[in-house]
XYZ file of N, CA, C and O in Angstrom:
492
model
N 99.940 111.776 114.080
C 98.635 112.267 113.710
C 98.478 113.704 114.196
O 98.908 114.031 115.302
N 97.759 114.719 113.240
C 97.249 115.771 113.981
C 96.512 115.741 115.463
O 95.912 114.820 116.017
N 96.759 116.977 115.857
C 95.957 117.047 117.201
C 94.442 116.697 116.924
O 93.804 115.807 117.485
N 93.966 117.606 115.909
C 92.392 117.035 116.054
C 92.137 115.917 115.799
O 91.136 115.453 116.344
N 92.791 115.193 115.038
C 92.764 113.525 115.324
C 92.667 112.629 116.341
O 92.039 111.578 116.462
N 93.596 113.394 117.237
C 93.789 112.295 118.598
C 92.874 113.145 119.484
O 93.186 113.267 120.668
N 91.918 113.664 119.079
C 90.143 113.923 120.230
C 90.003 112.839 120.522
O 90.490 111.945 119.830
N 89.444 112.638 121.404
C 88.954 111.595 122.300
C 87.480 111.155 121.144
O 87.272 109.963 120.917
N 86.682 112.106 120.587
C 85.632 112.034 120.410
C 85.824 111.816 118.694
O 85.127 111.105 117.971
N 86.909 112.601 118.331
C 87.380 111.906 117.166
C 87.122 110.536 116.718
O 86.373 109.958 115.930
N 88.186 110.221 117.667
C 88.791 108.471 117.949
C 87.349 108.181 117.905
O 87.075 107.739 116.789
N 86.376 108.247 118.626
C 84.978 107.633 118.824
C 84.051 107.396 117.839
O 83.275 106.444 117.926
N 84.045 108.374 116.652
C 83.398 109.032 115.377
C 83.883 107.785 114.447
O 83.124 106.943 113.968
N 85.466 107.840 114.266
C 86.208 106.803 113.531
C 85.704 105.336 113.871
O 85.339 104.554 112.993
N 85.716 105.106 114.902
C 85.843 103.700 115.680
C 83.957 103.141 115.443
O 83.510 102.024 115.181
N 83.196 104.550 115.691
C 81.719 103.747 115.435
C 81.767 104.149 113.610
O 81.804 103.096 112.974
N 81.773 105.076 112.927
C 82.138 104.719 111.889
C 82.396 103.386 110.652
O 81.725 102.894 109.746
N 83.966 103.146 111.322
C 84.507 101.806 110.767
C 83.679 100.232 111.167
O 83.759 99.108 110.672
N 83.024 100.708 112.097
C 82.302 99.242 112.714
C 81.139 98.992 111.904
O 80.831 97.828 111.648
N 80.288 100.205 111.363
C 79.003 99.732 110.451
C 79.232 99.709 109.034
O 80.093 100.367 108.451
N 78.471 98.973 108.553
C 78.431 98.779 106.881
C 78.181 100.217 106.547
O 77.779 100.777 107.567
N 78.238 100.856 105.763
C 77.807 102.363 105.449
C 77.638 101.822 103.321
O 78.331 101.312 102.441
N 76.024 102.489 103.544
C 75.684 102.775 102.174
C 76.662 102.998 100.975
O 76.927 102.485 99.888
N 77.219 104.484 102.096
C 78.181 105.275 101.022
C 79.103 105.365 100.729
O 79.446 106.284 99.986
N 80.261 104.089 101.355
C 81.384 103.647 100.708
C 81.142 102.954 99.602
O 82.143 102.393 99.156
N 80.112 102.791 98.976
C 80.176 101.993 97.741
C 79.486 102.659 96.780
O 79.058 102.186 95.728
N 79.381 103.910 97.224
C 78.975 104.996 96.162
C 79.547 104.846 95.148
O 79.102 104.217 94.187
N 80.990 105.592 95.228
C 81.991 105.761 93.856
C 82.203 104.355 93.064
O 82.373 104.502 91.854
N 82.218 103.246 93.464
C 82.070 101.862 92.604
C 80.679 101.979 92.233
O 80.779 101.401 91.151
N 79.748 102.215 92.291
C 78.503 101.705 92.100
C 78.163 103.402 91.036
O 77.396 103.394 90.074
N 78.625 104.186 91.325
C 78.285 105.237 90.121
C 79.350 104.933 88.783
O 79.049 105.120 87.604
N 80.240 104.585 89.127
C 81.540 104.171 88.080
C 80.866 102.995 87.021
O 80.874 103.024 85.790
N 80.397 102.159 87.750
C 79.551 101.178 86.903
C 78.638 101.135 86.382
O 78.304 100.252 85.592
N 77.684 102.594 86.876
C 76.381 103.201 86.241
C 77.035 103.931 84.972
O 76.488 103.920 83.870
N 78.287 104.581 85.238
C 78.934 105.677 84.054
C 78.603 104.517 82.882
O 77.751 104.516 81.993
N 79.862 103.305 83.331
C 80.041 102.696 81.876
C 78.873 102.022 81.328
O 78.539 102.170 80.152
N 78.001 100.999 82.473
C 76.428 100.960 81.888
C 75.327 101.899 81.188
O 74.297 101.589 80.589
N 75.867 103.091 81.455
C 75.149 104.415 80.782
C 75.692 104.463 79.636
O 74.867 104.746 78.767
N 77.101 104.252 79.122
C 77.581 104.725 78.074
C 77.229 103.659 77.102
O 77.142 103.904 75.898
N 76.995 102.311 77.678
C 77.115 100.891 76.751
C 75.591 100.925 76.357
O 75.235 100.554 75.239
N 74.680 101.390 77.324
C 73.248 101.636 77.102
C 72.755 102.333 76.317
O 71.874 102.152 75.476
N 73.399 103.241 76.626
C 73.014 104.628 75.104
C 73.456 103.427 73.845
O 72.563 103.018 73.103
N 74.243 103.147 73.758
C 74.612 102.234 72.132
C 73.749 101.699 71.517
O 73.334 102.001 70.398
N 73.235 100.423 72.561
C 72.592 99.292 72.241
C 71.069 99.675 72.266
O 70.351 99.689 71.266
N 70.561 100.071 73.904
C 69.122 100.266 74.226
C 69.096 101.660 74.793
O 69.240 101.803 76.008
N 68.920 102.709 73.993
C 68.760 103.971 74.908
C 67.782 104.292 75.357
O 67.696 105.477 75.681
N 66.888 103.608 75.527
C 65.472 103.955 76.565
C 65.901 103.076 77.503
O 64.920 102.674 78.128
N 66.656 102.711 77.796
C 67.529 101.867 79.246
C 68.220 102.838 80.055
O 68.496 102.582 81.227
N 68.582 104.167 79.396
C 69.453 105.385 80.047
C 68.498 105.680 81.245
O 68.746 105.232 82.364
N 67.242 106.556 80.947
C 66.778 106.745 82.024
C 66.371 106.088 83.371
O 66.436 106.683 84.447
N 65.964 104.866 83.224
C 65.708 103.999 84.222
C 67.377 103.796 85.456
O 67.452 103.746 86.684
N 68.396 103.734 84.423
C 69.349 103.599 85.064
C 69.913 104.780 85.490
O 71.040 104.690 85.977
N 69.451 105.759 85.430
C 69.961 107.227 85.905
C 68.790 107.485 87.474
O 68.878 108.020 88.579
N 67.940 106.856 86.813
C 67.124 107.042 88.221
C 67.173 106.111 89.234
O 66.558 106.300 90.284
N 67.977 104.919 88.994
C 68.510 103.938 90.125
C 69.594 104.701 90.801
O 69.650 104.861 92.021
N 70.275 105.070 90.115
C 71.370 105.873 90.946
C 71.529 107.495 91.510
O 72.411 108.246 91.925
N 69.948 107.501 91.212
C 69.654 108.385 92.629
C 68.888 108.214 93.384
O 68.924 109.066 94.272
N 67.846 107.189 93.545
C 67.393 106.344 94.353
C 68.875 106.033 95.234
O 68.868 106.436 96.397
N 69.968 105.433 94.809
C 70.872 104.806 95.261
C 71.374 106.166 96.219
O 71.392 106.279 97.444
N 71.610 106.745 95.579
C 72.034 108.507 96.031
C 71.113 108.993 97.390
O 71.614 109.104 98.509
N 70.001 109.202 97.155
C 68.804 109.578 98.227
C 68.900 108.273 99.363
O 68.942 108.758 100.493
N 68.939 107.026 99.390
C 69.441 105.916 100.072
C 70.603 106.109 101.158
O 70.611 105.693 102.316
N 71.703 106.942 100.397
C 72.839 106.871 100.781
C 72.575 108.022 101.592
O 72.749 107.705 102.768
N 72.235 109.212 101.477
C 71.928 110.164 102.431
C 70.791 109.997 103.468
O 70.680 110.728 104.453
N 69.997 109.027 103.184
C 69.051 108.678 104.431
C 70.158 107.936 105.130
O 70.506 108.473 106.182
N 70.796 106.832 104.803
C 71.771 106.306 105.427
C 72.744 106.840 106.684
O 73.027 106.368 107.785
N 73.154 108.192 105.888
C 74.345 108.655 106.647
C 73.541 109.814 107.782
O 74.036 110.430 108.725
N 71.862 109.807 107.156
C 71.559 110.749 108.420
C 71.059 110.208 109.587
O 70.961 110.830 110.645
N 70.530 108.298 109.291
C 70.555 108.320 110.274
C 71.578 107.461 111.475
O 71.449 107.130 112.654
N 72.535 107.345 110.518
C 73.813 107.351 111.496
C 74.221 108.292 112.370
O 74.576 107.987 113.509
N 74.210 109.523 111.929
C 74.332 110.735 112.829
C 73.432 111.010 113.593
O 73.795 111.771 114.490
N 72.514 110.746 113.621
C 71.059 110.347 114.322
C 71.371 110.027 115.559
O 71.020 110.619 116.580
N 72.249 108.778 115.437
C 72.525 107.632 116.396
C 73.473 108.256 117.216
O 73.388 108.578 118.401
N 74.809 108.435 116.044
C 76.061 108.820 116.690
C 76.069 109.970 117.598
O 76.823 109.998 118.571
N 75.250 110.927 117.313
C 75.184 112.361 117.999
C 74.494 111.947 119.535
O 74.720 112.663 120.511
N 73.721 110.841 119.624
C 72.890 110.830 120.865
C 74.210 109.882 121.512
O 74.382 110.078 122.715
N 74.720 109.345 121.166
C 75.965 108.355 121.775
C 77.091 109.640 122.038
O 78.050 109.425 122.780
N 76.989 110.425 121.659
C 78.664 111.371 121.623
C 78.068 111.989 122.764
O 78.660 111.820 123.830
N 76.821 112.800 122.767
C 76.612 113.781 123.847
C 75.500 113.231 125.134
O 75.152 113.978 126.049
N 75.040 111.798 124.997
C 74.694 111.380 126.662
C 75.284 110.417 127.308
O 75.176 110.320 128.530
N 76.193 109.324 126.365
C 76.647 108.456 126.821
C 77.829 109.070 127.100
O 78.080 109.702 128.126
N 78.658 108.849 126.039
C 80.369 108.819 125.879
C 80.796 110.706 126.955
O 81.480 110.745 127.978
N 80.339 111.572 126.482
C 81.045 112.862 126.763
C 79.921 113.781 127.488
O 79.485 114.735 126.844
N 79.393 113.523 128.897
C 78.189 113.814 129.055
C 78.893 115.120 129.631
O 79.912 115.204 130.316
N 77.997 116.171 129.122
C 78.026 117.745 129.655
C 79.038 118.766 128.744
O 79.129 119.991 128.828
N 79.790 117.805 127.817
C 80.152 118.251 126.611
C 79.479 118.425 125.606
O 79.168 117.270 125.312
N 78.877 119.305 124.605
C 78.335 119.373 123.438
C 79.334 118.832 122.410
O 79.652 119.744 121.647
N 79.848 117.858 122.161
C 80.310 117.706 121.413
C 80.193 117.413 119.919
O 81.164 117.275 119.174
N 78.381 117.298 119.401
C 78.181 117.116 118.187
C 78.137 119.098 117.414
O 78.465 119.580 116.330
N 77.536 119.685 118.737
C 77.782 121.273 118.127
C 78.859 122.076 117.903
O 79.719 122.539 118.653
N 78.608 122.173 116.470
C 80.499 123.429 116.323
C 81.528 122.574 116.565
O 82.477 123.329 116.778
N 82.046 121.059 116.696
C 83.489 120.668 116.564
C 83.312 120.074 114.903
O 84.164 119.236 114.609
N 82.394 120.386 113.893
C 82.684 119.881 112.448
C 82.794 118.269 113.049
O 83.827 117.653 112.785
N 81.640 117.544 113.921
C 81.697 116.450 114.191
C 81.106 115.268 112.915
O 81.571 114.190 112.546
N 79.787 116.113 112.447
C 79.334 115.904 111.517
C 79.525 115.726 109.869
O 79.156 114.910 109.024
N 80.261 116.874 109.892
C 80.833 116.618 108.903
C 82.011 115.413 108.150
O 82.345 114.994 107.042
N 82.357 115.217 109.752
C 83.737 114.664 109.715
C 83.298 113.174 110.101
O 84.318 112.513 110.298
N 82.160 112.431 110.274
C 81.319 111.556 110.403
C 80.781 110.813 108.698
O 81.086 109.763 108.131
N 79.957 111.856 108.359
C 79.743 111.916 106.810
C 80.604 111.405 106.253
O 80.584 110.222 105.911
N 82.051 112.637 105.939
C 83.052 112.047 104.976
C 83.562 110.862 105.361
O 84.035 110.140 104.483
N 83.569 110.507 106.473
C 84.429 109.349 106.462
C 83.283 108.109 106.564
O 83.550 107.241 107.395
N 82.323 107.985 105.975
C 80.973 107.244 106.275
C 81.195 107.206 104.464
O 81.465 106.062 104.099
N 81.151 107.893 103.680
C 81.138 107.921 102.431
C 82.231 107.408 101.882
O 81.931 106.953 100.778
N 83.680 107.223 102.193
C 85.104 107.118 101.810
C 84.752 105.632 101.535
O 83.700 105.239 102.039
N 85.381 104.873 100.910
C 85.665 103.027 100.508
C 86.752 103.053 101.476
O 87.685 103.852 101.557
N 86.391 101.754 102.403
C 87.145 101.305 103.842
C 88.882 101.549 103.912
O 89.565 101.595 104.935
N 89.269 101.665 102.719
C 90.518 101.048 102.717
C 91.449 102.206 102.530
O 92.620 102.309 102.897
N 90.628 103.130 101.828
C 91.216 104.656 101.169
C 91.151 105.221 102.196
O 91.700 106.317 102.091
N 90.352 104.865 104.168
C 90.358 105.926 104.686
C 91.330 106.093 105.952
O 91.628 105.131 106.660
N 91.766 107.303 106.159
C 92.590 108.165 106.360
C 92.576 108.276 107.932
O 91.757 107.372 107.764
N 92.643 108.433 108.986
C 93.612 106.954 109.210
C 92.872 105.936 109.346
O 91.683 105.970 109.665
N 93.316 105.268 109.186
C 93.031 103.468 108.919
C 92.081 103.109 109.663
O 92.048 103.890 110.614
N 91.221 102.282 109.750
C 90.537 101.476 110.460
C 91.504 100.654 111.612
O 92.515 100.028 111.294
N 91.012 100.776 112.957
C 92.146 100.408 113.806
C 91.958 98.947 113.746
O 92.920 98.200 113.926
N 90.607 98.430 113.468
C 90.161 96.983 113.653
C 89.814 96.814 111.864
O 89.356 97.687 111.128
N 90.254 95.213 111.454
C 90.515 95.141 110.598
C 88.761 94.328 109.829
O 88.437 94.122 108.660
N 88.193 94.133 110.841
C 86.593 93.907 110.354
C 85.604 94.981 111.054
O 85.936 95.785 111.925
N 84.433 94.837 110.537
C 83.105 95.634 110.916
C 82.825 94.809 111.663
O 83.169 93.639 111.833
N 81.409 96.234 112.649
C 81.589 95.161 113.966
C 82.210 94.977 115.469
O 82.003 94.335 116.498
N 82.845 95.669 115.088
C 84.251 95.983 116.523
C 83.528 97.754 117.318
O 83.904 98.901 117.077
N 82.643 97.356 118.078
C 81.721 98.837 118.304
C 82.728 99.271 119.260
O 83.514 98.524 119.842
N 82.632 100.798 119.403
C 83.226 101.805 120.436
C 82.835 101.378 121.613
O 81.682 100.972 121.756
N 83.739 101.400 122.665
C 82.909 101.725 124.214
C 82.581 102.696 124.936
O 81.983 102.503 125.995
């Protein structure tokens, strides 16, 4: 693994991460199925398009309340519990790197989930 991988605080990001259900791994399935319901809708009932375009940003706006207030959480766990007197949510791209991997489908992500269910919290 890269060095910035094996952070201590990394490892921590990943590990509380992989342990909660997250909204936004089921983004890309759940817009994929809006695509083809959009396309089959327009055919049959096209005053069905809009309603279903606005579920999936409801679904969308959901998913970003979701992931903010995970970081919410995670940022007060990184800098009083786990790494106290380290800033570690400022300037290490902690956030970012929280997000993407909060949004990814479990299985696609990079490196792996060390524990093979949700659930398994950081210490």
């Amino acid at each position: 693994m890269p060095k910035a991988e094996r952070l201590p605080w990394r490892v921590y990001i990943r590990d509380y991460v992989d342990a909660r259900r997250n909204l936004g791994e089921f983004f890309i399935p759940v817009a994929f199925v809006m695509l083809l319901g959009s396309i089959l809708v327009t055919t049959i009932a096209p005053q069905l398009s809009v309603p279903m375009m606005i579920l999936l940003y409801v679904y969308l706006i959901a998913v970003i309340i979701d992931v903010a207030v995970m970081w919410r959480k995670l940022k007060k766990k990184l800098n009083r519990e786990v790494w106290r007197g380290q800033s570690v949510a400022k300037g290490s791209r902690s956030a970012s790197y929280a997000w993407s991997r909060a949004i990814q489908v479990r299985r696609w992500r990079l490196p792996k989930p060390r524990s093979p269910k949700r659930g398994n919290w950081p210490k």
